[in-house]
Amino acid sequence: MNKNIRILIAKPGLDGHDRGAKYVARALKDAGYEVIYTGIRQTPEAIVKTAIQEDVDFVGLSLLSGAHNELFPRIVNLLREKGAGDIIVFGGGVIPESDIPSLKEKGIRAIFTPGTPIKDITDFIETVK
Amino acid sequence: MQELARRVIKGDIRGIAKAISLVEDGVETVKKEALIDSLYPHCGHAIIWGITGPPGAGKSSLLDRLIEQLRQDKQKVAVIAVDPSSPFTGGAILGDRLRMQKHAVDDAVFIRSMASRGHLGGVAGATGDAIKIFDAAGYDHIIIETIGVGQTEIEVMELSDIVLLVLVPGLGDEIQALKAGVMEIGDIFIINKKDHDGADRLRTEVEYVLSLKNGAENTTEHPITMTSATLNEGIAEAYSIIQSYYTTILKNGNLAKKRKNRIENELKHIALSKIKESVDKFLNIDDRLDSWVEDVFQKKVSPYKLLNKKINKFLQEIDWK
Amino acid sequence: MSKDERFRQKKQEWEAGTLKKVIDRSPERKAEFTTGSWLPSERVALPESGDFDDYNEKIGFPGEYPFTRGVQPTMYRGRFWTMRQYAGFGTAEESNERYKYLLNQGQTGLSIAFDLPTQIGYDSDDPHAEGEIGKVGVAIDTIKDMEILFDGIPMDKVSTSMTINAPAAVLLAMYIAVAEKQGVPRSKLIGTIQNDILKEYMARGTYIFPPKPSLRLITNIFEYCSAEVPKWNTISISGYHIREAGSTAVQEVAFTLADGIEYVNAALKVGMDIDSFAGRLSFFFNAHSDLLEEVAKFRAARRIWAKIMKEKFHAQKPKSMMLRFHTQTAGSTLTAQQPDNNIVRVAIQTLAAVMGGTQSLHTNSRDEALSLPTEESVRIALRTQQIVAHESGITNTVDPLAGSFYVENLTDKIEKEVWNYLNKIEGMGGMVHAIENGYVQKEIQDAAYRYQQEVERAERIIVGVNKFTIKENAPGGLLKVNPKLQEIQVEKLSRIKKQRNSDIVQNRLSALGVAAKDPDKNLMPFILDAVKDYASLGEICNVLRAEFGEYQESIVL
């Protein structure tokens, strides 16, 4: 037995476009990770509590409504407040290129935009785990 | 006492979560055993429920409703939701908590998803230790939701004080399932989706099978109740049946019997796994196993003859005799 | 009578009946239609040989059962589809400006996009609305926002489509009330509300209440409109989002029609007569790039729905059997890479929708995979429709692909697969059960997963994504929503809450709560009273939340 990587795939905000999140969840499972999926419309508070209870190594956030600049950093900050700043946060969705640098500055470690092959995500996980 | 144990006893959420990962990963055996040893004196307060039944029976949705009831009674609740790991990749999708996610922001509810990681029996190998962690952390109720694959889920019976078996009409193979021994697992039978066609018929079938099992006089021993988790109907009734069932087994001594039985099973399990570990180690020392295989293959010796001779030596080595 | 004679007779009957009636009422756009070489374009090209009986039964004449060739006998020779661009963002003021721009550019109908808090029944000051205000559409809290939205737009002339589902009753009530302030009686209002909750549970996600009370709200609207707002399309049963979630074309049709069956059953259960509401049911489909399958899909959908209405529900009026639909090109096919390529995708999809006989169309803008569309992108998208309408020639004849061996064959195949699904869902006790047990979601997800795997393995080529890629600079000139918007909207709401008569509002809300407890009461009049007195959308939805509870997602991965 060894340490399994656990990943929370979460959808903050109100949009219901979960096709991408579900695809990533399933593909990460097929890549051998334990994936917790919590469904749409999760508040930042619920996401952070879930991440902590599930003791995940990564939180992957998916958002297509355009509220990423508000919600992604909020989740990172809440994790830090709860002493869980070591959990690595990444994100995906319809996110303009120009927003990415400031998101990274605020602690979102990687952003995967539509069309990203799943291998880019698994490479990221394996590199930073 | 370890720092981690202290955090668990204090009810620190991150500490509990880390402790469960420790028992789940099972890599650091010494640390794990020390943790459980320090927590053990603080255990014994929680009521442990199992909830089992075929996939699609609505276990998580029902559980979500039962948590509402428990929260109205100001009870602290921990849930261990088990999902299968892929035998090919080891990956897993842990999706049960989705249906209980409205409790995620409630500090008195702790939901932990567990992948089976190859363990058979409907639960994960670390479920038993995770229960102890939640118990020591002060949760009043610890609920194990099994994978839900059927008759092999005996283990939930050994881990829980009360097992709820959730059945639904329309899965097509109800009677088969009833015959196949799933019925042996349940203490309380919940027929969910009672608004669907065939729910009453299913109830009659369950009653019949139970009457065969218990003798016609004795059907009260296993209550049957009907719910609809999605319509939020029959939940309060189910909850009060569970409560009175608990009172009954507490009074008639069945609960103590169950718990002693659980300890017995656990002791056997730990002993067996420790011996197995030693056996594995013993057999692999100095490539002994390879040379024995060769000897048996060459017909120099028969397996019994070889091992009966060796086994005494082994028992001496592990200091058993 | 021989098959030949029967066919000729049928044709004469069609010409003297269905066709003449329509042409007398609304003549065709031109006296003569020709190709580029001035060859005459036939109105409806018909088979010259073959099994005419089979043709009559499966394909028939446009404007007649089973409507395979279209719901009108002259189709776009009569008039073009409604060009309707879905738009809305930010505040009501900004959206109002965009609508006026689009109407000036020759758009013929409005299509309102609401922001997510509005779609889920939260006011802008609700914590759930954080970060989402005005992002994917316009924020509406009270009737005041609706007044601003339609300021200077004649509500008796324009037809308005509102993409609103769970709180559809509230937004419709606001629309009616604002129109009356403009002096337009509700009987004159033309438009559509989406009002299709079932696809929200399986694909789009903006649900509030569980299925049972949601279906009650829907039938309340059916009943109310059939008496009060007779020209209003009370529902737009949508496959669009099912397809966006990754379903196949077959699944899109099957699950949409299964939803339709569920709504019809719900209306019949409350005692409505099938022909009193069936004609006001409308549909909404997706147009993908697989051109010929898409055309076959639309044709099959019309034929199946006609059969369902006639044979299962025993509708009498032809109008009740017609599947009329809006189409939007496929957002999920747009790529963030080389975004100008999307113009071509949208053009192909436009052809699919038009050759499939759509009644109205939204064409996506090239930059939608990146952000909200800019004015320029929206104009190109609208121009795409105008080019197909005026330059392509496919609008000179009805159902141009009829009789193609390939398209007819595909139409039959799709129909067969759809019936398989419909029968299976019926066996599960209907669509609500099929959604609750996760069956539908699982089918969609499996298709989505398979598709994406094919893309990952480059077995399916997406130009600019997994082949023909280039190094690109980040695109500029994207539209950004005003970051101060949240503040502005919250401020506006709090001002209204202070100015209104809060005793009256409380009375209206508690009357609604009482009515909600009685399943035989129609809630529309109560909601209308509440919005007129400036009760907010969130307040109204919270009253209903307290009575109805909230839906809990159930998915299987």
mmCIF file of N, CA and C in Angstrom, chain C residues 62-100:
data_model
loop_
_atom_site.group_PDB
_atom_site.id
_atom_site.type_symbol
_atom_site.label_atom_id
_atom_site.label_comp_id
_atom_site.label_asym_id
_atom_site.label_seq_id
_atom_site.Cartn_x
_atom_site.Cartn_y
_atom_site.Cartn_z
ATOM 1 N N PRO C 62 -45.066 19.441 -47.166
ATOM 2 C CA PRO C 62 -44.776 20.392 -46.090
ATOM 3 C C PRO C 62 -46.060 21.052 -45.586
ATOM 4 N N GLY C 63 -46.116 21.240 -44.301
ATOM 5 C CA GLY C 63 -47.308 21.838 -43.706
ATOM 6 C C GLY C 63 -48.381 20.816 -43.387
ATOM 7 N N GLU C 64 -48.082 19.535 -43.694
ATOM 8 C CA GLU C 64 -49.056 18.477 -43.405
ATOM 9 C C GLU C 64 -48.390 17.335 -42.643
ATOM 10 N N TYR C 65 -49.224 16.617 -41.906
ATOM 11 C CA TYR C 65 -48.746 15.456 -41.180
ATOM 12 C C TYR C 65 -47.966 14.528 -42.104
ATOM 13 N N PRO C 66 -46.862 13.946 -41.738
ATOM 14 C CA PRO C 66 -46.194 14.039 -40.431
ATOM 15 C C PRO C 66 -45.148 15.176 -40.356
ATOM 16 N N PHE C 67 -45.257 16.130 -41.214
ATOM 17 C CA PHE C 67 -44.440 17.360 -41.142
ATOM 18 C C PHE C 67 -42.937 17.124 -41.312
ATOM 19 N N THR C 68 -42.577 15.997 -41.919
ATOM 20 C CA THR C 68 -41.149 15.725 -42.124
ATOM 21 C C THR C 68 -40.481 16.857 -42.905
ATOM 22 N N ARG C 69 -41.233 17.413 -43.885
ATOM 23 C CA ARG C 69 -40.627 18.421 -44.766
ATOM 24 C C ARG C 69 -40.785 19.846 -44.237
ATOM 25 N N GLY C 70 -41.391 19.966 -43.084
ATOM 26 C CA GLY C 70 -41.513 21.322 -42.536
ATOM 27 C C GLY C 70 -42.923 21.597 -42.046
ATOM 28 N N VAL C 71 -43.057 22.623 -41.226
ATOM 29 C CA VAL C 71 -44.363 22.906 -40.645
ATOM 30 C C VAL C 71 -45.199 23.866 -41.491
ATOM 31 N N GLN C 72 -44.569 24.521 -42.478
ATOM 32 C CA GLN C 72 -45.352 25.388 -43.359
ATOM 33 C C GLN C 72 -45.185 24.914 -44.801
ATOM 34 N N PRO C 73 -46.184 25.162 -45.650
ATOM 35 C CA PRO C 73 -46.105 24.672 -47.031
ATOM 36 C C PRO C 73 -45.122 25.454 -47.894
ATOM 37 N N THR C 74 -44.823 26.705 -47.548
ATOM 38 C CA THR C 74 -43.900 27.478 -48.389
ATOM 39 C C THR C 74 -42.568 27.744 -47.715
ATOM 40 N N MET C 75 -42.503 27.455 -46.440
ATOM 41 C CA MET C 75 -41.286 27.672 -45.653
ATOM 42 C C MET C 75 -40.655 29.034 -45.941
ATOM 43 N N TYR C 76 -39.375 29.069 -46.308
ATOM 44 C CA TYR C 76 -38.685 30.361 -46.389
ATOM 45 C C TYR C 76 -39.003 31.135 -47.671
ATOM 46 N N ARG C 77 -39.786 30.523 -48.563
ATOM 47 C CA ARG C 77 -40.294 31.320 -49.696
ATOM 48 C C ARG C 77 -41.350 32.295 -49.183
ATOM 49 N N GLY C 78 -41.997 31.888 -48.106
ATOM 50 C CA GLY C 78 -42.986 32.775 -47.479
ATOM 51 C C GLY C 78 -42.273 33.878 -46.715
ATOM 52 N N ARG C 79 -41.586 33.478 -45.656
ATOM 53 C CA ARG C 79 -40.718 34.446 -44.975
ATOM 54 C C ARG C 79 -39.571 33.689 -44.319
ATOM 55 N N PHE C 80 -38.491 34.423 -44.090
ATOM 56 C CA PHE C 80 -37.335 33.788 -43.470
ATOM 57 C C PHE C 80 -37.636 33.439 -42.020
ATOM 58 N N TRP C 81 -36.803 32.616 -41.473
ATOM 59 C CA TRP C 81 -36.852 32.360 -40.039
ATOM 60 C C TRP C 81 -36.594 33.663 -39.291
ATOM 61 N N THR C 82 -36.952 33.674 -38.010
ATOM 62 C CA THR C 82 -36.662 34.839 -37.180
ATOM 63 C C THR C 82 -35.193 34.812 -36.794
ATOM 64 N N MET C 83 -34.509 35.890 -37.101
ATOM 65 C CA MET C 83 -33.087 35.953 -36.731
ATOM 66 C C MET C 83 -33.025 36.578 -35.349
ATOM 67 N N ARG C 84 -32.624 35.756 -34.413
ATOM 68 C CA ARG C 84 -32.795 36.158 -33.032
ATOM 69 C C ARG C 84 -31.495 35.887 -32.283
ATOM 70 N N GLN C 85 -30.760 36.951 -31.984
ATOM 71 C CA GLN C 85 -29.481 36.768 -31.285
ATOM 72 C C GLN C 85 -29.694 36.894 -29.782
ATOM 73 N N TYR C 86 -29.303 35.844 -29.105
ATOM 74 C CA TYR C 86 -29.374 35.791 -27.649
ATOM 75 C C TYR C 86 -28.383 36.814 -27.096
ATOM 76 N N ALA C 87 -28.867 37.743 -26.314
ATOM 77 C CA ALA C 87 -27.941 38.754 -25.812
ATOM 78 C C ALA C 87 -28.394 39.281 -24.462
ATOM 79 N N GLY C 88 -27.448 39.846 -23.788
ATOM 80 C CA GLY C 88 -27.737 40.419 -22.484
ATOM 81 C C GLY C 88 -26.512 40.298 -21.631
ATOM 82 N N PHE C 89 -26.193 41.362 -20.927
ATOM 83 C CA PHE C 89 -25.065 41.329 -19.997
ATOM 84 C C PHE C 89 -25.133 42.564 -19.149
ATOM 85 N N GLY C 90 -24.503 42.495 -18.019
ATOM 86 C CA GLY C 90 -24.373 43.679 -17.183
ATOM 87 C C GLY C 90 -25.710 44.162 -16.648
ATOM 88 N N THR C 91 -25.862 45.472 -16.702
ATOM 89 C CA THR C 91 -27.083 46.057 -16.166
ATOM 90 C C THR C 91 -28.160 46.101 -17.241
ATOM 91 N N ALA C 92 -29.360 46.369 -16.800
ATOM 92 C CA ALA C 92 -30.482 46.511 -17.723
ATOM 93 C C ALA C 92 -30.213 47.633 -18.724
ATOM 94 N N GLU C 93 -29.559 48.694 -18.268
ATOM 95 C CA GLU C 93 -29.261 49.820 -19.149
ATOM 96 C C GLU C 93 -28.369 49.382 -20.316
ATOM 97 N N GLU C 94 -27.291 48.655 -19.993
ATOM 98 C CA GLU C 94 -26.357 48.221 -21.049
ATOM 99 C C GLU C 94 -27.036 47.255 -22.018
ATOM 100 N N SER C 95 -27.831 46.346 -21.493
ATOM 101 C CA SER C 95 -28.497 45.375 -22.355
ATOM 102 C C SER C 95 -29.511 46.065 -23.254
ATOM 103 N N ASN C 96 -30.221 47.037 -22.709
ATOM 104 C CA ASN C 96 -31.192 47.802 -23.490
ATOM 105 C C ASN C 96 -30.523 48.428 -24.709
ATOM 106 N N GLU C 97 -29.320 48.939 -24.490
ATOM 107 C CA GLU C 97 -28.567 49.531 -25.599
ATOM 108 C C GLU C 97 -28.229 48.492 -26.666
ATOM 109 N N ARG C 98 -27.773 47.322 -26.215
ATOM 110 C CA ARG C 98 -27.418 46.258 -27.154
ATOM 111 C C ARG C 98 -28.649 45.802 -27.949
ATOM 112 N N TYR C 99 -29.814 45.736 -27.305
ATOM 113 C CA TYR C 99 -31.034 45.316 -28.019
ATOM 114 C C TYR C 99 -31.402 46.321 -29.102
ATOM 115 N N LYS C 100 -31.282 47.566 -28.754
ATOM 116 C CA LYS C 100 -31.617 48.585 -29.756
ATOM 117 C C LYS C 100 -30.652 48.512 -30.938
#
